[in-house]
């Protein structure tokens, strides 16, 4: 998930190889696939994909995790992991006669209902619809990945604040959304201000701890 972002920072003249090495992190395999599943499964909600991204996420996660679907990935709250394993376990591919949802890509009504159920469960129903809930899930997964130490704050923050369809200017959409502008400001300043980097990383970490899965 982070490789391309890290490569982008390496292309900046102010980032040395040694600094880039310090930005690398190791992620437990199951947690990496779990986070990647949620990243892809919420792509439609944040304007980065269509319905088939959810379908592809379910097929890939079920294929890779297999018999360990009910196991809880490292540092993920069991209740969160249980929602994902239930949704992926109930996911079924398209059958003959299933109708696609118009203008939503290659996804059936049943599959889209399942996606929106997961978004509303993990992202909360704040009265702003399933896409906004999906954006909160996207934000919580990325912030938890940063808070748990599995990605450098700036690398993770770069991905975290890049949610084009998130309703960032709607205060009623919750802290998981309104925090994105602050994270974006910290990320944009970090590369050009070496003396401020430790403080900016703390800003992103504090923001991540304020969202995550337990908030």
Short mmCIF file of C-alpha atoms in Angstrom, two decimals:
data_model
loop_
_atom_site.label_atom_id
_atom_site.label_comp_id
_atom_site.label_asym_id
_atom_site.label_seq_id
_atom_site.Cartn_x
_atom_site.Cartn_y
_atom_site.Cartn_z
CA UNK A 1 0.00 0.00 0.00
CA UNK A 2 2.78 2.44 0.91
CA UNK A 3 5.49 1.48 -1.57
CA UNK A 4 4.60 4.00 -4.27
CA UNK A 5 4.29 6.80 -1.73
CA UNK A 6 7.71 6.04 -0.29
CA UNK A 7 9.17 5.93 -3.80
CA UNK A 8 7.66 9.36 -4.43
CA UNK A 9 9.38 10.78 -1.35
CA UNK A 10 12.69 9.26 -2.49
CA UNK A 11 12.44 11.31 -5.68
CA UNK A 12 12.49 14.54 -3.66
CA UNK A 13 16.01 16.03 -3.33
CA UNK A 14 15.46 16.83 0.37
CA UNK A 15 14.85 13.15 1.29
CA UNK A 16 18.02 11.05 1.59
CA UNK A 17 18.29 7.28 1.28
CA UNK A 18 18.97 7.09 5.03
CA UNK A 19 15.84 9.11 5.73
CA UNK A 20 13.82 6.83 3.45
CA UNK A 21 15.16 3.76 5.26
CA UNK A 22 13.89 5.29 8.49
CA UNK A 23 10.44 5.62 6.95
CA UNK A 24 10.09 1.91 6.22
CA UNK A 25 7.99 -0.34 8.45
CA UNK A 26 7.24 -4.06 8.66
CA UNK A 27 3.60 -5.12 8.79
CA UNK A 28 2.36 -8.57 9.93
CA UNK A 29 1.04 -10.46 6.91
CA UNK A 30 -2.56 -10.89 8.08
CA UNK A 31 -2.82 -7.24 9.15
CA UNK A 32 -1.44 -6.11 5.80
CA UNK A 33 -4.05 -8.10 3.87
CA UNK A 34 -6.81 -7.00 6.25
CA UNK A 35 -5.97 -3.33 5.78
CA UNK A 36 -5.57 -3.78 2.04
CA UNK A 37 -9.01 -5.40 1.91
CA UNK A 38 -10.64 -2.42 3.63
CA UNK A 39 -8.65 0.05 1.52
CA UNK A 40 -10.00 -1.55 -1.66
CA UNK A 41 -13.47 -2.35 -0.30
CA UNK A 42 -14.05 1.33 0.53
CA UNK A 43 -12.49 2.75 -2.64
CA UNK A 44 -15.89 3.38 -4.21
CA UNK A 45 -16.98 5.38 -1.15
CA UNK A 46 -14.02 7.77 -1.41
CA UNK A 47 -14.20 8.26 -5.17
CA UNK A 48 -11.35 5.92 -6.11
CA UNK A 49 -13.21 3.03 -7.70
CA UNK A 50 -16.54 1.58 -8.79
CA UNK A 51 -18.59 -1.30 -7.48
CA UNK A 52 -16.22 -3.94 -8.77
CA UNK A 53 -13.48 -2.77 -6.40
CA UNK A 54 -15.58 -4.16 -3.54
CA UNK A 55 -16.14 -7.41 -5.43
CA UNK A 56 -12.43 -7.72 -6.17
CA UNK A 57 -11.54 -6.98 -2.54
CA UNK A 58 -13.80 -9.74 -1.24
CA UNK A 59 -12.59 -12.31 -3.76
CA UNK A 60 -8.92 -11.52 -3.08
CA UNK A 61 -9.22 -11.49 0.72
CA UNK A 62 -11.18 -14.74 0.84
CA UNK A 63 -8.66 -16.37 -1.50
CA UNK A 64 -5.60 -15.28 0.47
CA UNK A 65 -6.88 -15.65 4.03
CA UNK A 66 -8.93 -18.78 3.41
CA UNK A 67 -9.37 -20.97 6.49
CA UNK A 68 -8.03 -18.18 8.73
CA UNK A 69 -10.87 -15.83 7.85
CA UNK A 70 -12.21 -15.89 11.42
CA UNK A 71 -8.82 -15.12 12.98
CA UNK A 72 -8.25 -11.59 14.27
CA UNK A 73 -5.36 -9.70 12.62
CA UNK A 74 -2.75 -8.16 14.95
CA UNK A 75 -4.03 -5.16 16.98
CA UNK A 76 -7.42 -5.10 15.24
CA UNK A 77 -10.32 -5.04 17.74
CA UNK A 78 -12.11 -8.43 17.60
CA UNK A 79 -15.48 -6.75 16.95
CA UNK A 80 -14.07 -5.03 13.85
CA UNK A 81 -12.45 -8.22 12.57
CA UNK A 82 -15.72 -10.10 13.15
CA UNK A 83 -17.65 -7.69 10.91
CA UNK A 84 -15.14 -8.15 8.10
CA UNK A 85 -15.04 -11.95 8.39
CA UNK A 86 -18.87 -12.07 8.43
CA UNK A 87 -19.21 -9.86 5.35
CA UNK A 88 -16.51 -11.67 3.36
CA UNK A 89 -17.89 -15.03 4.48
CA UNK A 90 -21.35 -14.11 3.14
CA UNK A 91 -20.05 -12.63 -0.09
CA UNK A 92 -21.07 -14.55 -3.21
CA UNK A 93 -20.04 -14.02 -6.79
CA UNK A 94 -22.44 -13.07 -9.52
CA UNK A 95 -24.92 -15.78 -10.57
CA UNK A 96 -26.84 -16.14 -13.80
CA UNK A 97 -29.73 -13.71 -13.77
CA UNK A 98 -28.26 -11.36 -11.16
CA UNK A 99 -28.77 -7.74 -12.14
CA UNK A 100 -26.00 -5.17 -12.01
CA UNK A 101 -26.63 -1.90 -10.21
CA UNK A 102 -26.84 0.85 -12.87
CA UNK A 103 -23.91 3.29 -12.95
CA UNK A 104 -22.05 1.50 -10.13
CA UNK A 105 -19.78 -0.81 -12.13
CA UNK A 106 -19.87 -4.59 -12.23
CA UNK A 107 -21.65 -5.17 -8.92
CA UNK A 108 -25.02 -6.76 -8.13
CA UNK A 109 -27.65 -5.34 -5.80
CA UNK A 110 -26.90 -8.04 -3.22
CA UNK A 111 -23.18 -7.30 -3.32
CA UNK A 112 -23.72 -3.55 -3.03
CA UNK A 113 -26.09 -4.06 -0.09
CA UNK A 114 -23.34 -6.09 1.60
CA UNK A 115 -20.76 -3.36 0.97
CA UNK A 116 -23.03 -0.67 2.37
CA UNK A 117 -23.88 -2.84 5.39
CA UNK A 118 -20.17 -3.11 6.20
CA UNK A 119 -19.62 0.63 5.73
CA UNK A 120 -22.55 1.56 7.95
CA UNK A 121 -21.52 -0.92 10.65
CA UNK A 122 -17.83 0.01 10.82
CA UNK A 123 -18.27 3.68 9.87
CA UNK A 124 -21.42 4.47 11.87
CA UNK A 125 -24.68 5.85 10.58
CA UNK A 126 -24.46 9.59 11.19
CA UNK A 127 -27.33 10.37 8.87
CA UNK A 128 -25.08 11.25 5.92
CA UNK A 129 -25.47 8.04 3.94
CA UNK A 130 -23.46 4.90 3.21
CA UNK A 131 -20.74 6.57 1.12
CA UNK A 132 -19.83 8.93 3.98
CA UNK A 133 -19.83 5.94 6.35
CA UNK A 134 -17.52 4.14 3.92
CA UNK A 135 -15.20 7.16 3.94
CA UNK A 136 -15.07 6.92 7.74
CA UNK A 137 -14.14 3.23 7.50
CA UNK A 138 -11.39 4.16 5.04
CA UNK A 139 -10.13 6.84 7.44
CA UNK A 140 -10.28 4.61 10.52
CA UNK A 141 -8.34 1.81 8.85
CA UNK A 142 -5.56 4.15 7.69
CA UNK A 143 -5.37 6.00 11.00
CA UNK A 144 -5.23 2.72 12.93
CA UNK A 145 -2.41 1.53 10.66
CA UNK A 146 -0.46 4.68 11.56
CA UNK A 147 -1.34 4.60 15.26
CA UNK A 148 -0.31 0.94 15.55
CA UNK A 149 3.14 1.73 14.14
CA UNK A 150 2.76 -0.22 10.90
CA UNK A 151 3.44 2.77 8.65
CA UNK A 152 5.53 5.91 9.06
CA UNK A 153 3.28 8.85 10.04
CA UNK A 154 4.02 10.90 6.93
CA UNK A 155 3.81 7.99 4.49
CA UNK A 156 0.56 6.85 6.07
CA UNK A 157 -0.70 10.40 6.41
CA UNK A 158 -0.09 11.01 2.71
CA UNK A 159 -2.47 8.16 1.88
CA UNK A 160 -4.86 8.93 4.73
CA UNK A 161 -5.67 12.50 3.69
CA UNK A 162 -6.04 11.59 0.00
CA UNK A 163 -9.78 10.83 0.06
CA UNK A 164 -11.25 12.88 -2.80
CA UNK A 165 -14.93 12.14 -2.15
CA UNK A 166 -14.78 12.34 1.65
CA UNK A 167 -17.21 15.03 2.94
CA UNK A 168 -14.36 16.90 4.66
CA UNK A 169 -16.29 20.16 4.94
CA UNK A 170 -19.27 18.61 6.68
CA UNK A 171 -18.72 18.77 10.45
CA UNK A 172 -21.53 16.28 11.00
CA UNK A 173 -19.48 13.57 9.27
CA UNK A 174 -17.35 13.12 12.39
CA UNK A 175 -13.73 13.44 13.42
CA UNK A 176 -12.65 10.65 11.05
CA UNK A 177 -13.44 13.05 8.20
CA UNK A 178 -12.86 16.54 9.61
CA UNK A 179 -9.33 15.59 10.74
CA UNK A 180 -8.22 15.07 7.14
CA UNK A 181 -7.51 18.75 6.48
CA UNK A 182 -5.15 18.92 9.47
CA UNK A 183 -3.33 15.78 8.34
CA UNK A 184 -3.04 17.15 4.82
CA UNK A 185 -1.48 20.38 6.10
CA UNK A 186 1.08 18.48 8.18
CA UNK A 187 2.01 16.17 5.30
CA UNK A 188 2.45 19.08 2.86
CA UNK A 189 4.77 20.92 5.25
CA UNK A 190 6.89 17.94 6.30
CA UNK A 191 9.19 17.48 3.28
CA UNK A 192 10.12 21.14 2.95
CA UNK A 193 10.72 21.75 6.68
CA UNK A 194 13.33 19.32 8.10
CA UNK A 195 13.50 21.08 11.46
CA UNK A 196 9.73 20.69 11.92
CA UNK A 197 9.52 17.04 10.92
CA UNK A 198 9.46 15.50 14.42
CA UNK A 199 6.68 17.85 15.53
CA UNK A 200 4.69 17.30 12.33
CA UNK A 201 5.00 13.53 12.74
CA UNK A 202 3.63 13.89 16.28
CA UNK A 203 0.72 15.92 14.91
CA UNK A 204 -0.15 13.10 12.51
CA UNK A 205 0.30 10.44 15.20
CA UNK A 206 -1.93 12.34 17.61
CA UNK A 207 -4.57 12.65 14.90
CA UNK A 208 -4.31 8.94 14.16
CA UNK A 209 -4.69 8.00 17.83
CA UNK A 210 -7.74 10.26 17.95
CA UNK A 211 -9.52 8.26 15.24
CA UNK A 212 -8.49 4.60 14.74
CA UNK A 213 -10.80 1.70 15.51
CA UNK A 214 -11.40 2.45 19.16
CA UNK A 215 -12.94 5.89 18.67
#
